[in-house]
Tab-separated table of C-alpha atoms and ligand atoms in Angstrom:
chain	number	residue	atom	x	y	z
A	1	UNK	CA	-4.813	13.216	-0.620
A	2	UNK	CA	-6.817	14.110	2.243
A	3	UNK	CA	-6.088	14.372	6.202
A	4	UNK	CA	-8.931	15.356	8.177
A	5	UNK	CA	-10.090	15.040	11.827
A	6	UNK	CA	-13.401	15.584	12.800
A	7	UNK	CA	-14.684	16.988	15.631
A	8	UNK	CA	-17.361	17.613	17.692
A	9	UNK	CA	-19.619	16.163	20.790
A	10	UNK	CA	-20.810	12.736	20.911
A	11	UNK	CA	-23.559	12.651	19.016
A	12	UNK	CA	-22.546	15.127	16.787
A	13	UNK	CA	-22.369	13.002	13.418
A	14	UNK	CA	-18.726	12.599	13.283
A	15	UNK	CA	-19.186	8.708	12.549
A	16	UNK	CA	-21.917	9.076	9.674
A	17	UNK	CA	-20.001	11.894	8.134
A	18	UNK	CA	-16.747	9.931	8.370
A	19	UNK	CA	-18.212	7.408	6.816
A	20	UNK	CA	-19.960	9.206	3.798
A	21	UNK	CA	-16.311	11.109	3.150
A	22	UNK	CA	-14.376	7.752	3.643
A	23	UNK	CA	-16.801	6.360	0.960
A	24	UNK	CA	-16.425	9.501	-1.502
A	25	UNK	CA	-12.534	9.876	-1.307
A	26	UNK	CA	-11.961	6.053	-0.869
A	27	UNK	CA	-9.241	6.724	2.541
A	28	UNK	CA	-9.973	4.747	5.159
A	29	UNK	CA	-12.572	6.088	8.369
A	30	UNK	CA	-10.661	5.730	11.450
A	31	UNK	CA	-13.024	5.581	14.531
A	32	UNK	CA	-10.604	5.285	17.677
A	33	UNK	CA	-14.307	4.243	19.172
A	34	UNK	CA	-15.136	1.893	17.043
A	35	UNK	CA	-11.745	0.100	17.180
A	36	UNK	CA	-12.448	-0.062	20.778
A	37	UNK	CA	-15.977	-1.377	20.888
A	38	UNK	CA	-14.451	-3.792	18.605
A	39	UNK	CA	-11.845	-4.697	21.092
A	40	UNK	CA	-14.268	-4.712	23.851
A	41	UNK	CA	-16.799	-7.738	21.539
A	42	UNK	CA	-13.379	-9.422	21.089
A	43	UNK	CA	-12.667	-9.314	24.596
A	44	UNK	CA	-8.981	-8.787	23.673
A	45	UNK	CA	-6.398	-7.371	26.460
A	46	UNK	CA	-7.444	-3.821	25.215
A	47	UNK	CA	-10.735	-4.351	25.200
A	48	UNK	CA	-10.561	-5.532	28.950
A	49	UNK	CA	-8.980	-2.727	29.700
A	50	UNK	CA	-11.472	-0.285	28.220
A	51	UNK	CA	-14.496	-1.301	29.161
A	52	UNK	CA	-15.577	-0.048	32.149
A	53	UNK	CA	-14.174	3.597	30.939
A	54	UNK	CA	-16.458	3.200	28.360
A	55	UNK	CA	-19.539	1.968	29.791
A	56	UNK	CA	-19.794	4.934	32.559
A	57	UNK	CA	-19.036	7.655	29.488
A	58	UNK	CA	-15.243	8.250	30.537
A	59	UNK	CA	-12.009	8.658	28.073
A	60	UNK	CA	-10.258	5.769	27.969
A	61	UNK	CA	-6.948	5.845	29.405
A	62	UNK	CA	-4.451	8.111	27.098
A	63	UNK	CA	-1.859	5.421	27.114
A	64	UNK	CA	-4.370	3.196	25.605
A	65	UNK	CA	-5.760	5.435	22.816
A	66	UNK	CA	-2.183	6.394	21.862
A	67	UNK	CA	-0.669	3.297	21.700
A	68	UNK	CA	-3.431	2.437	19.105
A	69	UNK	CA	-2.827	5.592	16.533
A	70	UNK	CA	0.601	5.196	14.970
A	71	UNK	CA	-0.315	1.189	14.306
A	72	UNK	CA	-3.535	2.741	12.083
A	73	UNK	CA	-1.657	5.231	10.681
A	74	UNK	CA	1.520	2.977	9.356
A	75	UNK	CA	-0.961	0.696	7.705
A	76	UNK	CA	-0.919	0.359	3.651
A	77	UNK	CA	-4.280	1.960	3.302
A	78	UNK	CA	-3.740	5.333	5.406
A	79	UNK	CA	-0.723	6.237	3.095
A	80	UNK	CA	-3.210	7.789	0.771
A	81	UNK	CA	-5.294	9.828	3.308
A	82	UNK	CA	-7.342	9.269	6.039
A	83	UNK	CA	-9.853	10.163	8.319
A	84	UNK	CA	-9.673	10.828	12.103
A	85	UNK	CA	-13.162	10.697	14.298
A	86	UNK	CA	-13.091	10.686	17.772
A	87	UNK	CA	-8.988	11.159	18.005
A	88	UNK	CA	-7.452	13.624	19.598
A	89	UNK	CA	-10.097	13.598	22.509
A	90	UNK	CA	-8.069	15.858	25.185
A	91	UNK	CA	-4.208	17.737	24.984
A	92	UNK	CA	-2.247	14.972	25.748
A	93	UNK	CA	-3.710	13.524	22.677
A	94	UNK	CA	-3.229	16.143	20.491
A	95	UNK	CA	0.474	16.458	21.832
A	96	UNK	CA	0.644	12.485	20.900
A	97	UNK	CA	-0.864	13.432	17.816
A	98	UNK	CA	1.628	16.177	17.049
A	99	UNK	CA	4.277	14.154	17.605
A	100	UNK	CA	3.547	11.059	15.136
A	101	UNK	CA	2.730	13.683	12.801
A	102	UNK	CA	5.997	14.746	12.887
A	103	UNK	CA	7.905	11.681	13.496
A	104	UNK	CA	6.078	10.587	10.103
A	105	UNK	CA	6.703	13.598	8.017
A	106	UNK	CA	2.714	14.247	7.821
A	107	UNK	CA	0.645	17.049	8.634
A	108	UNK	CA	-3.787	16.899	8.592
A	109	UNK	CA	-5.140	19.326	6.246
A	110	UNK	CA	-8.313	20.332	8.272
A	111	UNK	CA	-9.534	19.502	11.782
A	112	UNK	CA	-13.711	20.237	11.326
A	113	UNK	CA	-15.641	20.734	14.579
A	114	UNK	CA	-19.727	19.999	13.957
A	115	UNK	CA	-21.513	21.950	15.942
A	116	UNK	CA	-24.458	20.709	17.544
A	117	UNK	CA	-27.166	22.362	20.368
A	118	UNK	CA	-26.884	19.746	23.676
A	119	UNK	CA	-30.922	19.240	23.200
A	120	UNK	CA	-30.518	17.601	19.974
A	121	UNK	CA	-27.275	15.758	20.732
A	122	UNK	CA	-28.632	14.094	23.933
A	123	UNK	CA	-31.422	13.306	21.983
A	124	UNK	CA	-29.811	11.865	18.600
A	125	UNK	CA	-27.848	9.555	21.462
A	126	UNK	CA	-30.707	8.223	23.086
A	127	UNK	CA	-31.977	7.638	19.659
A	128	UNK	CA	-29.547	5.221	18.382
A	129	UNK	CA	-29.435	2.903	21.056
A	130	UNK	CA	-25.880	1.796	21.536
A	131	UNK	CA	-24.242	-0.029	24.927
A	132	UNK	CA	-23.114	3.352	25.983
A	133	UNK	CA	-26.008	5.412	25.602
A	134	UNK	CA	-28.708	5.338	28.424
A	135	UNK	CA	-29.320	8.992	29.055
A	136	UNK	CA	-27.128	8.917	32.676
A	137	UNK	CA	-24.413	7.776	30.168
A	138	UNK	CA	-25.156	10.002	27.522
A	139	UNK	CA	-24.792	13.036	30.036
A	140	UNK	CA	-22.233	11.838	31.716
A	141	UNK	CA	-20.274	11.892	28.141
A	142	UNK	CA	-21.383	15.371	27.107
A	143	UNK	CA	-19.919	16.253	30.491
A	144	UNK	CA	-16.663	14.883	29.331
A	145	UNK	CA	-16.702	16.410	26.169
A	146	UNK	CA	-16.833	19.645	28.092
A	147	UNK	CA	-14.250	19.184	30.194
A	148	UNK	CA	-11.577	17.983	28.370
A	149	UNK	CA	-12.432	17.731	24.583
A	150	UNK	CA	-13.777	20.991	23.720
A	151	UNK	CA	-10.314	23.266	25.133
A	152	UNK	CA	-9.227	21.732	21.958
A	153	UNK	CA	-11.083	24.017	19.656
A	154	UNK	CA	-9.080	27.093	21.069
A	155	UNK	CA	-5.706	25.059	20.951
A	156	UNK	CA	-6.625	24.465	16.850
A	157	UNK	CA	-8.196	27.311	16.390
A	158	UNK	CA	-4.838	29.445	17.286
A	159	UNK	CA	-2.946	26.917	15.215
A	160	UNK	CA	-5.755	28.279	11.988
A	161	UNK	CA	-6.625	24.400	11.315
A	162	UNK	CA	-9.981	24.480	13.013
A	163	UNK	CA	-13.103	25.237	10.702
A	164	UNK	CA	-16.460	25.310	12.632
A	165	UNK	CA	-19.574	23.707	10.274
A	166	UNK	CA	-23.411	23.539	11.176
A	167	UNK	CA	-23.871	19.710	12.233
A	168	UNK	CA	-27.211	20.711	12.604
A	169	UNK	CA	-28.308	20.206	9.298
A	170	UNK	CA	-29.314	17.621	7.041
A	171	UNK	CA	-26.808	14.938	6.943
A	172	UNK	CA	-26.127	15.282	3.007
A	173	UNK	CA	-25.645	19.417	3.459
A	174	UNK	CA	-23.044	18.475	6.302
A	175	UNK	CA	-21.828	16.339	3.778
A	176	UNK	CA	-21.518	18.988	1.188
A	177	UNK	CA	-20.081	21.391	3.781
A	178	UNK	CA	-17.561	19.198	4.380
A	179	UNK	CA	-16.548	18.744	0.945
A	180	UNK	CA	-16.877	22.728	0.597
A	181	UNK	CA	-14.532	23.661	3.107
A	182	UNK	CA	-11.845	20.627	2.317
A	183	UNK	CA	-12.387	21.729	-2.023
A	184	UNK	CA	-11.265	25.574	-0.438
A	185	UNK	CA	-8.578	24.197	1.577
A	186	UNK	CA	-6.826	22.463	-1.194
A	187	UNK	CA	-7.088	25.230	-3.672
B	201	AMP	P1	-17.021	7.343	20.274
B	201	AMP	O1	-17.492	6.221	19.431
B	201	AMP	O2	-15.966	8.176	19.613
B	201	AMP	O3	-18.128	8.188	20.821
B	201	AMP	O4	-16.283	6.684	21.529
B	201	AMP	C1	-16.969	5.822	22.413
B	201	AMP	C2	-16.185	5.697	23.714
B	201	AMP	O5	-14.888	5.169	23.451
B	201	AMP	C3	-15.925	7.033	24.424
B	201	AMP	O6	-16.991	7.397	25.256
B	201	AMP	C4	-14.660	6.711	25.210
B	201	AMP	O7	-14.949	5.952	26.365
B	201	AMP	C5	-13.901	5.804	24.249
B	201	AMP	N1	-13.009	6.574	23.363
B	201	AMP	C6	-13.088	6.729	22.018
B	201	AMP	N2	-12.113	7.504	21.551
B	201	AMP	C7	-11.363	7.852	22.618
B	201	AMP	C8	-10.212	8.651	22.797
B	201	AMP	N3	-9.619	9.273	21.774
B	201	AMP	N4	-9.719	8.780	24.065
B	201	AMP	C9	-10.291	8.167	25.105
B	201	AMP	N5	-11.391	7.417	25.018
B	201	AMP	C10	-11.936	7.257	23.793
């Protein structure tokens, strides 16, 4: 059983590695982004709503994202582990977070923060051409990620769940890291 978040900038590899460790412990990847571009191609009510916070490189509303986390989390598949990318993105989430945690008699194992130099992160966004990447965008997001994601690496690292890993590596040594760090954890 495995609960992790991961962490990091946009652009950091959260998504790739979320997906390699989804594939390798067989718990399902949960990408509050993805679930949202998703609702955005759908053009359901929450999609609607999140689009234009999107497209300029802003967080989505808080009531939005939280609303979405406990319906993930109470479905049959995330009762044997899962993993978090992108979620919590500022303290209000990670009170939210707390909260369902508790109300659900769970706890995450880890919360992983990749660490990535802005040069290369601005320029592995530009490089994978999605909607939300044109490099006013891209800034715009790292901006954010300043602002109001990264404070949460102090508020985990007091709590001792934060572990900092090179994301500047080759994807399969994050990879390995990953596994590393999660292997320690459990023993
Ligand atoms: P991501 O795929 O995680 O980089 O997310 C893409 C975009 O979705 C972000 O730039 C935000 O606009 C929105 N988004 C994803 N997760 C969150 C979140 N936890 N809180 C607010 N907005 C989010």
């Amino acid at each position: 059983m495995v609960r992790l978040i991961l962490f990091g900038p946009p652009g950091a590899g959260k998504g790739t590695q979320a997906e390699a460790l989804a594939q390798t412990w067989q718990i399902p990847h949960i990408s509050t982004g993805s679930i949202l571009r998703l609702a955005v191609a759908t053009q359901t009510e929450l999609g609607t709503k999140a689009q234009a916070h999107m497209d300029s490189g802003e967080l989505v509303p808080d009531q939005l994202v939280i609303a979405m986390i406990p319906e993930r989390l109470k479905q049959e598949d995330a009762q044997v582990g899962w993993i978090l990318d992108g979620f919590p993105r500022n303290v209000a989430q990670a009170h939210a977070l707390d909260a369902l945690l508790q109300q659900m008699d769970q706890a995450f194992d880890l919360l992983v923060n990749l660490e990535v130099p802005d040069n290369i992160l601005v320029a592995r966004m530009l490089n994978r051409g999605r909607g939300d990447d044109d490099e006013t965008v891209v800034r715009r997001r790292l901006e954010v990620y300043r602002a109001q994601t990264a404070p949460l690496i102090d508020f985990y690292r007091d709590r001792q769940q934060l572990v900092n890993i090179d994301g500047n590596m080759e994807s399969k040594a994050v990879t390995a890291a990953i596994k590393n760090v999660v292997a320690q954890y459990g023993d």
